[in-house]
């Protein structure tokens, strides 16, 4: 009996110890919950965090690294040393954009002269200034803002002429009613010592905004009537069969742009949608020059552009060029109101991330490559990492 009693006592002690331990564990859990987890969702979040670890972060970093490596290779091919290689890759990009839309390429050489203008168009109306001081080699110091349509061109030109004494509008190609740029700065030899700048924006945003501008300007000429129902064009374009503000109209515009360049490119307004790399191609081909700098955003332009000038051309421009603009000095295009819904429709199509969006990424690849301060959006990253796009760089 003595041994049996002893075993019963030991069993009681073990049970008491077990329940005491459970109470301690409950208190510890409760303390952790009250300190770190205010509700059940928080606890789930903590458990997920603990169980998942840094896997997602590592995966994201790996993808970013892979894109940077691939994109660096692509940039080196389509825009080597900051000069767009449209002669070699322009036709390929157009062909690849058509493929994204499921369009049949007529043949491997389908690259009409009109399409080449997409990469080479350089707006003529810039702003030049000649400083009284001399730069290197005792040559006059000068400045040129090179225009890009739909990159606050009118806004910048207006304020430069207003804020900089003796600044004037010039013709970069020496045609039209404005003075020839080389003549204004004292001859071709002085171009090598000029401070040349530009302003750019996200390439996709540029195309969407430019499409809106094209529609508003062109249809204003036709009193905003549907030209597809008139005799104004011998061969009405398919996109004009859709009503103003319809998404289908913009989707068909992209198709027409890629397949009917001779009809579509007959109007000067279409120049607004052209690539922003035209100035780079023109500067290199005609003057053997490159930009000294570019501002990669239109945001807060009234402050950032003068600050950009001070950083980029500090010894050329007078102090008045570095003063912020006033709000009433900003220029606003009539197209900004988007009364017909052209821009809203284009935005909606882009947000669908469908074939049209992929085609736009392809069309704007050279812009992203040449202006590498512009971050590539996630969707276009996926397009550029795709097998169909990546393989073309080996051609």
mmCIF file of C-alpha atoms in Angstrom, residues 143-147 195-199 279 291-294 305 308-309 312-313:
data_model
loop_
_atom_site.group_PDB
_atom_site.id
_atom_site.type_symbol
_atom_site.label_atom_id
_atom_site.label_comp_id
_atom_site.label_asym_id
_atom_site.label_seq_id
_atom_site.Cartn_x
_atom_site.Cartn_y
_atom_site.Cartn_z
ATOM 1 C CA UNK A 143 21.714 78.180 -75.165
ATOM 2 C CA UNK A 144 19.036 76.235 -77.042
ATOM 3 C CA UNK A 145 15.820 74.715 -75.777
ATOM 4 C CA UNK A 146 14.986 72.008 -78.297
ATOM 5 C CA UNK A 147 11.220 71.526 -78.569
ATOM 6 C CA UNK A 195 24.166 74.322 -73.971
ATOM 7 C CA UNK A 196 21.292 72.300 -75.469
ATOM 8 C CA UNK A 197 18.415 71.049 -73.334
ATOM 9 C CA UNK A 198 14.953 69.516 -73.642
ATOM 10 C CA UNK A 199 12.020 68.347 -71.530
ATOM 11 C CA UNK A 279 15.570 65.546 -81.590
ATOM 12 C CA UNK A 291 21.742 67.092 -75.357
ATOM 13 C CA UNK A 292 23.591 68.560 -72.392
ATOM 14 C CA UNK A 293 20.672 67.544 -70.237
ATOM 15 C CA UNK A 294 16.934 66.889 -70.140
ATOM 16 C CA UNK A 305 12.473 73.705 -65.101
ATOM 17 C CA UNK A 308 17.067 72.418 -64.036
ATOM 18 C CA UNK A 309 18.414 75.293 -66.152
ATOM 19 C CA UNK A 312 22.606 72.436 -66.459
ATOM 20 C CA UNK A 313 23.536 75.820 -68.001
#
